Coordinates of C-alpha atoms and ligand atoms in Angstrom, one line a residue:
X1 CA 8.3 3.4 20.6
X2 CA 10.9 6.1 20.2
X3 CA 13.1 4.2 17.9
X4 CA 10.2 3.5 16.1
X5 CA 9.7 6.7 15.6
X6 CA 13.0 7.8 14.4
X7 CA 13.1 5.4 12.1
X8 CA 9.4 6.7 10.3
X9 CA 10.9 10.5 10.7
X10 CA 14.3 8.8 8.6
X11 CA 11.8 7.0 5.8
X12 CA 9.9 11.0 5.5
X13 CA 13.4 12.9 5.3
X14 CA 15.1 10.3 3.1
X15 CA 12.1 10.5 0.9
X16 CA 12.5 14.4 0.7
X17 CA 16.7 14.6 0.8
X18 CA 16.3 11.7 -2.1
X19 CA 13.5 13.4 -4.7
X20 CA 11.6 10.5 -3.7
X21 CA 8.1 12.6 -2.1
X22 CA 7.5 16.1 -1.3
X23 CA 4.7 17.4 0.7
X24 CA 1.8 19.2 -1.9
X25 CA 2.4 22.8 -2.7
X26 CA 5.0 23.1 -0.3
X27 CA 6.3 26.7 -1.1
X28 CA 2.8 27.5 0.3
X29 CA 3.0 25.5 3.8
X30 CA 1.6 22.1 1.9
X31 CA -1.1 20.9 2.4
X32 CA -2.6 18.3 4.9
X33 CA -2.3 14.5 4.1
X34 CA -1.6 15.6 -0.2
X35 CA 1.7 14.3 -1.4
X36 CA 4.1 14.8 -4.4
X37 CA 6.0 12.3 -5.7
X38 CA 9.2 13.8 -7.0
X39 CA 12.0 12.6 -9.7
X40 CA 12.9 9.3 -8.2
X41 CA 9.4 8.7 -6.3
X42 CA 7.3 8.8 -9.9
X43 CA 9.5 5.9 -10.9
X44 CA 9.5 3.6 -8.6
X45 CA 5.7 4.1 -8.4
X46 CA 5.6 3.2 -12.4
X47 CA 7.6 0.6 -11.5
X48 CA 5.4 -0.7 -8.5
X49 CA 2.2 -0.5 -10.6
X50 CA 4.0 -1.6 -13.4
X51 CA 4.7 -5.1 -11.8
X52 CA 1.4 -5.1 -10.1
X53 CA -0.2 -4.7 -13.9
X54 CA 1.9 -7.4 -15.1
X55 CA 1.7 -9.9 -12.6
X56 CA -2.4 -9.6 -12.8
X57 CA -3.3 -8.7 -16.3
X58 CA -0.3 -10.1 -18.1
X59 CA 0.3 -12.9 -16.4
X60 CA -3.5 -14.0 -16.8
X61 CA -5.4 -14.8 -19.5
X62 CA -8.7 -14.4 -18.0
X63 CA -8.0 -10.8 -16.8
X64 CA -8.2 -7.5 -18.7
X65 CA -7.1 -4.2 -17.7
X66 CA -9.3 -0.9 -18.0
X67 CA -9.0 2.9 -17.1
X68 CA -12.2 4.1 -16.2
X69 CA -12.9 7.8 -15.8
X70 CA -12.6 9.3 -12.4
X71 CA -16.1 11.6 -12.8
X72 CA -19.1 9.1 -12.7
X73 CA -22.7 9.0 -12.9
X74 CA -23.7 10.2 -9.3
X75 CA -26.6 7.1 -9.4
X76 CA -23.2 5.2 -9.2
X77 CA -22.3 6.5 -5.4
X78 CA -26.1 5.8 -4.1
X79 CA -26.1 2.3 -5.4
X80 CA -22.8 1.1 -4.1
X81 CA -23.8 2.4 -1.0
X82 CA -21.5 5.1 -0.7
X83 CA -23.5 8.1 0.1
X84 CA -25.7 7.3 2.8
X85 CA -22.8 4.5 4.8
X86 CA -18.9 5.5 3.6
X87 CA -19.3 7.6 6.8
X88 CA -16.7 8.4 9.8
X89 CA -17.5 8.6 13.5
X90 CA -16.4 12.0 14.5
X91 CA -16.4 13.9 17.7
X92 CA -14.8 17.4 18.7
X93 CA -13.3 18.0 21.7
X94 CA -14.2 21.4 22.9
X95 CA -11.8 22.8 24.4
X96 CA -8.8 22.1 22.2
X97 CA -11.4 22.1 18.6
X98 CA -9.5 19.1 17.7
X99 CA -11.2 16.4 15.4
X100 CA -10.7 12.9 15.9
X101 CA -12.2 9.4 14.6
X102 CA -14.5 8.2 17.8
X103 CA -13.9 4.6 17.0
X104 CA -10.0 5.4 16.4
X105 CA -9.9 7.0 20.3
X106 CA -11.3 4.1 21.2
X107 CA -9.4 1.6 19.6
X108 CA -6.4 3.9 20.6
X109 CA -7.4 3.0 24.1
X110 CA -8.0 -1.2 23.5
X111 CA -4.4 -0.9 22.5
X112 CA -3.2 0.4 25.4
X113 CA -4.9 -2.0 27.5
X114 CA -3.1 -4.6 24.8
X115 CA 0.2 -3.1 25.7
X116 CA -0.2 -3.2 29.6
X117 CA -1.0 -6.9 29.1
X118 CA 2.1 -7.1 26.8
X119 CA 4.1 -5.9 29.5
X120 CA 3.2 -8.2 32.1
X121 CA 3.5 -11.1 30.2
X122 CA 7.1 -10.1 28.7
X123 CA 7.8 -9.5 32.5
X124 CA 6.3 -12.7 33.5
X125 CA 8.9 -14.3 30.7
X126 CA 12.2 -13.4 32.3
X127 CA 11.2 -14.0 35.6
X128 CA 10.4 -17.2 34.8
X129 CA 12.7 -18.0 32.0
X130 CA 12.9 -21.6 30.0
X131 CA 9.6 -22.3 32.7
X132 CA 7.2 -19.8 31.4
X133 CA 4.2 -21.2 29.8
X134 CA 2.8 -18.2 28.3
X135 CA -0.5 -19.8 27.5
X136 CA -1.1 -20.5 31.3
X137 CA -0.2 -17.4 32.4
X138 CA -2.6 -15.6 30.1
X139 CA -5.5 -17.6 31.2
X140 CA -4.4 -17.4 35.0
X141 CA -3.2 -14.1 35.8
X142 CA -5.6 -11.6 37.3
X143 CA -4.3 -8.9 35.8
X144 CA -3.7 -9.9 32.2
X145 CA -7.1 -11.2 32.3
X146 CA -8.4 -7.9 34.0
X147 CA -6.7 -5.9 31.1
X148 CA -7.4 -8.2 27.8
X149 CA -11.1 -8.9 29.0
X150 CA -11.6 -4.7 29.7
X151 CA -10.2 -4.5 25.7
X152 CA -12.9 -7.5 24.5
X153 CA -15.3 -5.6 26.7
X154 CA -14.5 -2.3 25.2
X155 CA -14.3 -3.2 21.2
X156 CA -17.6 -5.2 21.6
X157 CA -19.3 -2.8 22.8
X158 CA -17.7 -0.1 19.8
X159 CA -18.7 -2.6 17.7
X160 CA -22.4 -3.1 18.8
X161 CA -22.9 0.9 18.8
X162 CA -21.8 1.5 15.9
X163 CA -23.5 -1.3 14.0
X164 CA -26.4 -0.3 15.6
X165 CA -25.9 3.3 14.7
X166 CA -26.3 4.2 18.1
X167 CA -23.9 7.3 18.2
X168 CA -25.1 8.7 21.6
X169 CA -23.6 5.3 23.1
X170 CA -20.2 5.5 21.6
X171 CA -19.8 9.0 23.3
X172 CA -21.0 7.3 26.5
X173 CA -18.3 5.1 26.2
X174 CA -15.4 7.8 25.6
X175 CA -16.7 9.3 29.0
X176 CA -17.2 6.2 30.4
X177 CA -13.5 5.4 29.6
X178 CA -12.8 8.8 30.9
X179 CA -10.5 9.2 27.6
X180 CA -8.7 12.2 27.3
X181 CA -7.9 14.8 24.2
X182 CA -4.3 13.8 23.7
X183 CA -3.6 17.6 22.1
X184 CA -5.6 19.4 25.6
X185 CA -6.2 16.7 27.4
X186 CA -9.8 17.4 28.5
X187 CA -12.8 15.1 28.4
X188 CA -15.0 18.1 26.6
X189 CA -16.5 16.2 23.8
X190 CA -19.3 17.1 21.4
X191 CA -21.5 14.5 20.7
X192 CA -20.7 11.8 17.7
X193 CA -21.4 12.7 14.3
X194 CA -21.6 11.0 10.4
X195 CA -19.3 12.2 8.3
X196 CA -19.2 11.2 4.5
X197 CA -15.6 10.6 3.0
X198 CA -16.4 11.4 -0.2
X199 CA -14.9 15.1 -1.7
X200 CA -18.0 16.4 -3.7
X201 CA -17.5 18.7 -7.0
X202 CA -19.9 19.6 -9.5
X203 CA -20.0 19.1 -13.4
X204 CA -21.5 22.2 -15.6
X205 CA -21.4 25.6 -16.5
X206 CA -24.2 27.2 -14.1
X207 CA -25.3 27.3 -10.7
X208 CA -28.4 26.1 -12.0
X209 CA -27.8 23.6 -14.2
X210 CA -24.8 21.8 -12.7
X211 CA -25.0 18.7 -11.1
X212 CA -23.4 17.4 -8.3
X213 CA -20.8 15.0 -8.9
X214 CA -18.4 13.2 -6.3
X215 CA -14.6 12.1 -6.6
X216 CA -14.5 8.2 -6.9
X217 CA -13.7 7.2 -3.3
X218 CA -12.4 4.2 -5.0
X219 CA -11.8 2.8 -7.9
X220 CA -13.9 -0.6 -8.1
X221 CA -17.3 1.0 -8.9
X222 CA -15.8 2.1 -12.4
X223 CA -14.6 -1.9 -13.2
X224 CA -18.6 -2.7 -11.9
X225 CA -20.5 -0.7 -14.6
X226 CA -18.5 -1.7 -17.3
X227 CA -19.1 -5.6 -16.3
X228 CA -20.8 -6.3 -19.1
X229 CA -19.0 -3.8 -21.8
X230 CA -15.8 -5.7 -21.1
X231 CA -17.9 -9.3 -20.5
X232 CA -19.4 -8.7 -23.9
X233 CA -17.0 -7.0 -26.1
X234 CA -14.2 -9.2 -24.7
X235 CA -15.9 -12.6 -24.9
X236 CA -14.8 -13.2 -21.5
X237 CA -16.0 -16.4 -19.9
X238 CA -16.7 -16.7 -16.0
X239 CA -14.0 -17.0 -14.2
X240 CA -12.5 -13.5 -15.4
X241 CA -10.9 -10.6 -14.1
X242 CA -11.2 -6.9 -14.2
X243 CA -8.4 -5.1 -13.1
X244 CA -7.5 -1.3 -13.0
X245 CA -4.8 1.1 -11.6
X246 CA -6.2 5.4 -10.6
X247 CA -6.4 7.6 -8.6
X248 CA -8.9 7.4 -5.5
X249 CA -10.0 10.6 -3.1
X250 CA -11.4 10.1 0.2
X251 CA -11.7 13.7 2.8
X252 CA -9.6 11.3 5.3
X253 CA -10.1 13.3 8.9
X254 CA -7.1 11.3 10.8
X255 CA -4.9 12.0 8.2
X256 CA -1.5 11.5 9.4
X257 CA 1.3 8.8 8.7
X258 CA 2.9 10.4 5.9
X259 CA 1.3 8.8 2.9
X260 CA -0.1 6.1 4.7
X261 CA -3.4 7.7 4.5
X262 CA -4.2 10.1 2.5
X263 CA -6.9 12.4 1.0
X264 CA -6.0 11.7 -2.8
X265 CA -4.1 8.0 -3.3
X266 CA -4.2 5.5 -6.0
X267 CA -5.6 1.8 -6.1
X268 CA -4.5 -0.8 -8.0
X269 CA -7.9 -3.0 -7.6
X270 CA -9.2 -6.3 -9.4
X271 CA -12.9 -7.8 -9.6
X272 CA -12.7 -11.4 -10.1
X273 CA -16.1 -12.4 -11.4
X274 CA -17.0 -16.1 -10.2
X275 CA -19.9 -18.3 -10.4
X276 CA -22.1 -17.9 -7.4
X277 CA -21.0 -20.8 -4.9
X278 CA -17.3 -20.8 -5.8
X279 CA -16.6 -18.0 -4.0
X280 CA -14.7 -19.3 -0.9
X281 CA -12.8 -21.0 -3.4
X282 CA -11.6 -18.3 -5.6
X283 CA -11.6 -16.4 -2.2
X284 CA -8.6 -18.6 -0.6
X285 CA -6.8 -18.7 -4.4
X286 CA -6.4 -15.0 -4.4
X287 CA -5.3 -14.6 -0.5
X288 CA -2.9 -16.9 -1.7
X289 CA -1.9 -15.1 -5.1
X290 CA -1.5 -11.9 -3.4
X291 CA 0.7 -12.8 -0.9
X292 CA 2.9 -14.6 -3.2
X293 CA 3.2 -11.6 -5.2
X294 CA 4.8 -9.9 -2.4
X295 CA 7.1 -12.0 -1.1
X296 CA 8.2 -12.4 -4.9
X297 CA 9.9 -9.1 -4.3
X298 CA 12.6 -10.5 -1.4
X299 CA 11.5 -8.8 1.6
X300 CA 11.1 -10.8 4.5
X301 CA 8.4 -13.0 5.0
X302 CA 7.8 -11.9 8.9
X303 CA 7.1 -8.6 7.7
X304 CA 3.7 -9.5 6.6
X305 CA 0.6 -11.4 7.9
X306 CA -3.1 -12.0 7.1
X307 CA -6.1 -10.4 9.5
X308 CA -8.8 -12.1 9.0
X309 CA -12.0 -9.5 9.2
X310 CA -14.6 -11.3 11.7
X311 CA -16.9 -8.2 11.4
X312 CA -17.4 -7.7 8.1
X313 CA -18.9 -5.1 5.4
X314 CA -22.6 -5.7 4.9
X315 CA -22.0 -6.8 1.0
X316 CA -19.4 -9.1 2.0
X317 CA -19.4 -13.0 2.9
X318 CA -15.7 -12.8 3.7
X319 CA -12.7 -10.5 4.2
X320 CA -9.0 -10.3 5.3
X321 CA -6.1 -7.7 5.1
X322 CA -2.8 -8.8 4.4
X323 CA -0.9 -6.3 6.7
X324 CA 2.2 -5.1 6.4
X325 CA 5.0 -3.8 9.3
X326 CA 5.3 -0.1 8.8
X327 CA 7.5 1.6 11.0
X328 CA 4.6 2.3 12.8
X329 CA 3.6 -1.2 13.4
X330 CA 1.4 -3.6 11.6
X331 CA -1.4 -1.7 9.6
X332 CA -3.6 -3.1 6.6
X333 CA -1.9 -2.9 3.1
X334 CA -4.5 -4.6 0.9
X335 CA -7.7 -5.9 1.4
X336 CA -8.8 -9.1 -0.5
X337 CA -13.0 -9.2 -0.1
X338 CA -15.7 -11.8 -0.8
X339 CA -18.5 -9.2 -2.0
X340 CA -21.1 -11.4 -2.8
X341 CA -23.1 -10.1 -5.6
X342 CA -23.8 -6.8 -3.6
X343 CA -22.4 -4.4 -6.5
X344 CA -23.2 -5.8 -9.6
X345 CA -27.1 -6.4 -7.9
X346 CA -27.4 -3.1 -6.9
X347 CA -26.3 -1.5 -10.2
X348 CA -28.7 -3.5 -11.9
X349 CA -31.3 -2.3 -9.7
X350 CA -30.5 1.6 -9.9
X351 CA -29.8 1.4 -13.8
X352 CA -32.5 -1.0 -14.4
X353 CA -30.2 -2.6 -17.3
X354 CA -29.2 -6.2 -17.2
X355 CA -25.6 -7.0 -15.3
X356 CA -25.4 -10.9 -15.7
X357 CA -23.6 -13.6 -17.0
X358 CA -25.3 -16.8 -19.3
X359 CA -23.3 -19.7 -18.5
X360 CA -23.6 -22.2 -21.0
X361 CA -22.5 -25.0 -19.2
X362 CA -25.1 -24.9 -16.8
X363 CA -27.5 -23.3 -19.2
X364 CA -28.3 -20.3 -17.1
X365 CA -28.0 -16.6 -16.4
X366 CA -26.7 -15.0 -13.1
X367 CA -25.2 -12.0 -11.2
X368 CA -21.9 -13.3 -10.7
X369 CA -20.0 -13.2 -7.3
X370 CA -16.9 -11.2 -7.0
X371 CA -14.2 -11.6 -5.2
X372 CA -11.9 -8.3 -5.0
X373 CA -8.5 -7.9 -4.5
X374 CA -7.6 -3.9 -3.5
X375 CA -4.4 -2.5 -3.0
X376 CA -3.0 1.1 -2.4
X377 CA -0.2 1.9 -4.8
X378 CA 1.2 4.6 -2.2
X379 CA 0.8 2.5 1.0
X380 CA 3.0 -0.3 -1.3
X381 CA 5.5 2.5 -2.1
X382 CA 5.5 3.3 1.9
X383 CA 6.5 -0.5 2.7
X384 CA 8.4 -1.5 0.3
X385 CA 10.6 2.3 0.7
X386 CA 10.5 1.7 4.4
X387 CA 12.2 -1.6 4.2
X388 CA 14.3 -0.9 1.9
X389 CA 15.8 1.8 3.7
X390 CA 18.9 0.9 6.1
X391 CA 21.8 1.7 8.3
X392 CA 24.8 -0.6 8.0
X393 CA 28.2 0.0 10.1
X394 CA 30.3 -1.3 7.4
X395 CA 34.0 -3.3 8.3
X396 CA 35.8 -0.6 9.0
X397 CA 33.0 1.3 11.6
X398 CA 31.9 3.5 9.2
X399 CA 28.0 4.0 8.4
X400 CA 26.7 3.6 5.4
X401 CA 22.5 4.8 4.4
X402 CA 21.6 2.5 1.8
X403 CA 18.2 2.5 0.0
X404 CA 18.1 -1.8 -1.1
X405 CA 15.3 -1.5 -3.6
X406 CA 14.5 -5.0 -5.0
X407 CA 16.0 -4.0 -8.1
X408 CA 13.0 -4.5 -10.7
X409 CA 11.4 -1.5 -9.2
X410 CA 14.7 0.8 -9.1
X411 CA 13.9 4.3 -10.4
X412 CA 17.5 4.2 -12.1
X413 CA 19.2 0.9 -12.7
X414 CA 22.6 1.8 -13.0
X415 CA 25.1 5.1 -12.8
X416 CA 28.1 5.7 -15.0
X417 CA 31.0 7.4 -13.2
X418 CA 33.8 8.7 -14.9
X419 CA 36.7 8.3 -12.4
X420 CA 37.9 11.7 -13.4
X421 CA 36.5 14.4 -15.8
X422 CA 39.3 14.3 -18.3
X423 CA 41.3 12.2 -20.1
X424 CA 38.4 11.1 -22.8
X425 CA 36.6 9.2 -19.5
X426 CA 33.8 11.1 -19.4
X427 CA 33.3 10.7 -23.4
X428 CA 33.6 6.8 -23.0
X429 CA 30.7 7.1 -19.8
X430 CA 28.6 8.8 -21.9
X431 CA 28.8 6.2 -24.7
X432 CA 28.1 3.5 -22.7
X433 CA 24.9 5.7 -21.6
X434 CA 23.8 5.9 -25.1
X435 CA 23.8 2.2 -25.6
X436 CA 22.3 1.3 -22.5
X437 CA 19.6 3.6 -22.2
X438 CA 17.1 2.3 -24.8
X439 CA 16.7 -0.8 -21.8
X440 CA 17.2 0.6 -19.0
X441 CA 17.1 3.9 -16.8
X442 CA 20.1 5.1 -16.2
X443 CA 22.2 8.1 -15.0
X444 CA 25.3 9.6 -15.1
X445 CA 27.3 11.7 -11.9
X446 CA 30.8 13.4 -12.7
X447 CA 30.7 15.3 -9.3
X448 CA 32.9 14.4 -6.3
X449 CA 35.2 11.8 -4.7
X450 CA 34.4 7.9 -6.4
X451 CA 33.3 6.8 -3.2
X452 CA 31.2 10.1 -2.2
X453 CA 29.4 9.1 -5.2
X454 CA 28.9 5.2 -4.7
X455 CA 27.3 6.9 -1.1
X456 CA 24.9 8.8 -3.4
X457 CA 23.8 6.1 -5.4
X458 CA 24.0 3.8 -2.3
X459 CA 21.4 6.6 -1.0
X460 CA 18.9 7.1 -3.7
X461 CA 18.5 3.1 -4.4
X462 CA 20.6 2.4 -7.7
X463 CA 21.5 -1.3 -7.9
X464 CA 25.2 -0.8 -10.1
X465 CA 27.3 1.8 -10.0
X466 CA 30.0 1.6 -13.4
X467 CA 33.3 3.3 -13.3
X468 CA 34.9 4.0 -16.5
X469 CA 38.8 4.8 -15.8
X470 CA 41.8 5.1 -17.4
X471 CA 42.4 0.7 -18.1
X472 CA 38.7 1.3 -19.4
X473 CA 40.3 2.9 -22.3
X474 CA 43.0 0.3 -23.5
X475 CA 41.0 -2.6 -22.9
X476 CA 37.1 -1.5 -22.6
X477 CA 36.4 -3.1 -19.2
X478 CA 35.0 -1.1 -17.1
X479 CA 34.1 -1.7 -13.1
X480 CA 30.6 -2.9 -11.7
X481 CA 30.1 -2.1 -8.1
X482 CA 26.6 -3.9 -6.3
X483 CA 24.7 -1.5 -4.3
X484 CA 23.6 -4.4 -1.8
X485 CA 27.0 -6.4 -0.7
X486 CA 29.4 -3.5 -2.4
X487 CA 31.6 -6.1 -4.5
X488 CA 33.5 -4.9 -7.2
X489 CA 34.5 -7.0 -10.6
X490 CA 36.0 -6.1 -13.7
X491 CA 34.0 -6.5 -16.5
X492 CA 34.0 -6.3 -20.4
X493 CA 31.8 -3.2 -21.5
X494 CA 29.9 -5.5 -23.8
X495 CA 28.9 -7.9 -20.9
X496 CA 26.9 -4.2 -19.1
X497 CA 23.4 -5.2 -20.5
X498 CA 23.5 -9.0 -20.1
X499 CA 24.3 -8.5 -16.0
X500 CA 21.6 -5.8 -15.9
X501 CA 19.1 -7.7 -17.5
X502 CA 19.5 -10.4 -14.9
X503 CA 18.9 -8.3 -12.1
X504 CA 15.9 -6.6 -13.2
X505 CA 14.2 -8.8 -15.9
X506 CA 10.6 -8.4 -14.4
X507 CA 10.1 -11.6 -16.2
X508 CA 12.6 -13.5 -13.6
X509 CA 10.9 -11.5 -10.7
X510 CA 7.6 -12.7 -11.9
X511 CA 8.5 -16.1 -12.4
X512 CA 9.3 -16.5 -8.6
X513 CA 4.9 -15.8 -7.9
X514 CA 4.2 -19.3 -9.1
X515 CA 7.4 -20.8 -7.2
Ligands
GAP1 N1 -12.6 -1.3 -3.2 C1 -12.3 -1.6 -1.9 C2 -11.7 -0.6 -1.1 O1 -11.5 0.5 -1.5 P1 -10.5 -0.1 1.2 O2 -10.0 -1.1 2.3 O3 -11.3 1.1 1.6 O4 -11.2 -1.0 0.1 C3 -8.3 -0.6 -0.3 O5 -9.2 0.4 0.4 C4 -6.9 -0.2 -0.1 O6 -6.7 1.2 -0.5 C5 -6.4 -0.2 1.3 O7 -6.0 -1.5 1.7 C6 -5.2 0.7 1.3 O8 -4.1 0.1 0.8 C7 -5.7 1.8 0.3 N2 -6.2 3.0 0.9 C8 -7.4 3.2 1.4 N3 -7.6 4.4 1.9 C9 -6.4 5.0 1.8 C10 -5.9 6.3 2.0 N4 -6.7 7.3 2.6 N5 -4.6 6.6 1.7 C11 -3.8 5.7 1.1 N6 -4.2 4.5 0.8 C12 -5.5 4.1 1.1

């Protein structure tokens, strides 16, 4: 747990050190669970989006991209569901006035019981080395079967209460469990409350005339009400797509993990709009799609897993998370949901207009199924940022931190160093920064020792570092250095954009979706 731990506090100082993200207003103590994204962070958020745009919209014919307004129709929020269930469990503890998620202390709990039957059965394994059956032993010892039937025991009941809406049993539970306030720990709790998520504002010029509005809590509602805008105006044909990138805002009241989870976010979401019955089928397609897409970008394959939901939202015929391992242990990324035809139904019913689809072919209308695919853009920038960042003791037992972006999504793509500032160098560097920089980002560092600079760059995520020195000037090579294995070549100044390009074509990263 500790190392895990040092390595989430290294991915939040490297982010700061590195003008990757900075807390909100920080000059005035920040504020909770708000985050700036600084110099290098904007970029390789672009870049994130950018690739997620491309590989959906782009890269399909049948899907279309909007940018639906943030501010919407309140009726929206009451048909979606939104104001009266996109509620928390929450339950003070008295004596320390701390706020916490009742069904998080009690999963918090489950997981403990998890552990203790973890450690048992990695106990169990070296005793009994190349012999252990760990199947047996889960199904035979008393005490793993003690722990992980007290967790079964424990989440079914959660899960009963709460569906129920039977808030007086989940604080009977807590006590029951006899679970403590990790900040006092004393088991003075208030009883469990609803709390809506969404951040309410109000649109107008007076008291009296204004009218209550509400932050989108996500962006998928704004795709739904222009269904049939885009169906119509784009002559789109069932199966199509619907996809859109912006900013989401949900009053998050466990809001810690850095940007994990925050109060204001962004979504990059997609409504697939299917003919009702082919669902499952378009369901499994896009669980596959998904996951392709991020393996396309290199990182390893164990780092990521499906969780299929087996208690699922009441609008939704199916549901899985593809998870991702944070320093903090496998949490949900993004969430690809069967919704039925919950949304578009609902809409019709609240704005009484028409939301359907005639399919010719089978000479009919209907309210088409949709099956979404939802992704936070700043969770993605956590795992892919996390991963990337590393600590290698290099040949000669020095350490080196070195940020190994996949290099498509690279704020800057390469630096120009002038090996000294003199001699005409740093003329030639910025020349070859002039020709360079209508395709690519790139940047330019004069300051310090050559390999105090390669460091930096090593640092902050570029991919090539290109040293212009004195041989540059008689025969106009120059050297390329690779952030990732550190090999050094000589190469012809002409020959910079073609070895870029290869590296961070998103057109080559793209292509490897499909393979
Ligand atoms: N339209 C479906 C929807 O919004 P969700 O599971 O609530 O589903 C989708 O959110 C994705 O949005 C999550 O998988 C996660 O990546 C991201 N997300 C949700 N809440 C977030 C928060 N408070 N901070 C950062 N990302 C969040």
């Amino acid at each position: 747990m500790k190392n895990k731990d040092d390595k989430f506090k290294k991915v939040i100082s490297h982010a700061k050190e590195y003008g990757y993200i900075f807390q909100s207003s920080e000059i005035y103590e920040g504020l909770s669970a708000v985050y700036d994204y600084g110099q290098n962070g904007a970029e390789l958020k672009k870049n994130i989006r950018d690739y997620w745009w491309k590989a959906m919209v782009q890269m399909h014919e049948n899907i279309v991209g909007i940018d639906a307004a943030i501010f919407m129709h309140p009726t929206t929020w009451k048909a979606s569901g939104h104001v009266d269930a996109f509620n928390d469990p929450l339950i003070d503890n008295k004596d320390s006035k701390k706020r916490y998620r009742a069904d998080v202390l009690i999963e918090d709990f489950a997981e403990k019981l998890n552990l203790k039957a973890k450690k048992e059965i990695t106990k169990a394994a070296k005793r009994f080395g190349d012999a252990f059956n760990e199947e047996e032993f889960i199904t035979t010892n008393p005490r793993v079967i003690r722990y992980l039937s007290k967790r079964d025991e424990v989440l079914k009941r959660m899960g009963e209460s709460l569906e129920n809406e039977d808030l007086s049993d989940v604080k009977a539970l807590i006590e029951e469990l006899e679970i403590a306030c990790p900040v006092s720990g004393s088991k003075n709790w208030t009883d469990v409350k609803q709390f809506n998520l969404m951040f309410g504002t109000k649109l107008g010029a007076t008291a009296e005339s204004a009218m209550d509005l509400f932050l989108r809590p996500e962006t998928a509602q704004g795709i739904f009400v222009n269904f049939a805008n885009v169906q119509k105006t784009g002559r789109m044909k069932i199966p199509f797509g619907i996809a859109q990138t912006g900013k989401a805002f949900r009053n998050e009241i466990v809001a810690r993990q850095f940007i994990f989870r925050m109060r204001e976010f962004e979504q990059m979401e997609m409504q697939f709009f299917v003919r009702p019955g082919d669902e499952l089928k378009w369901y499994e397609y896009w669980k596959e799609k998904r996951l392709n897409w991020h393996l396309s970008l290199g990182i390893n394959k164990e780092n990521y897993r499906f969780h299929d939901h087996e208690k699922m939202a009441h609008y939704a015929n199916a549901a899985a998370d593809i998870e991702f391992n944070f320093p903090f242990g496998f949490k949900e990324l993004e969430g690809i949901h069967s919704r039925t035809d919950f949304d578009l139904k609902a809409h019709e019913e609240y704005s009484g207009k028409k939301l359907q689809f005639f399919d010719h072919e089978l000479n009919k209308s209907y309210v088409p199924y949709v099956i979404e695919t939802s992704i936070g853009l700043d969770r993605m920038f956590l795992a892919i940022f996390s991963s990337a960042l590393q600590n290698e003791t290099l040949e000669d037992g020095s350490e080196r931190v070195v940020l190994k972006l996949p290099a498509v999504l690279a704020p800057t793509k390469a630096t120009v160093l002038p090996l000294v500032k003199k001699d005409g160098l740093p003329e030639i560097a910025r020349e070859i920064i002039n020709d360079l920089k209508y395709d690519f980002n790139v940047s330019y560092d004069e300051k310090d020792a050559i390999g105090r600079r390669y460091r930096r760059q090593d640092a902050v995520g570029t991919p090539f570092c290109i040293t212009v020195d004195h041989q540059t000037k008689e025969d106009d090579t120059v050297t390329i250095r690779y952030r990732d294995t550190m090999a050094q070549e000589r190469i012809a100044i002409k020959d910079l954009r073609n070895i870029i390009y290869k590296e961070v074509s998103v057109g080559d990263w793209l292509k490897k979706i499909n393979n």
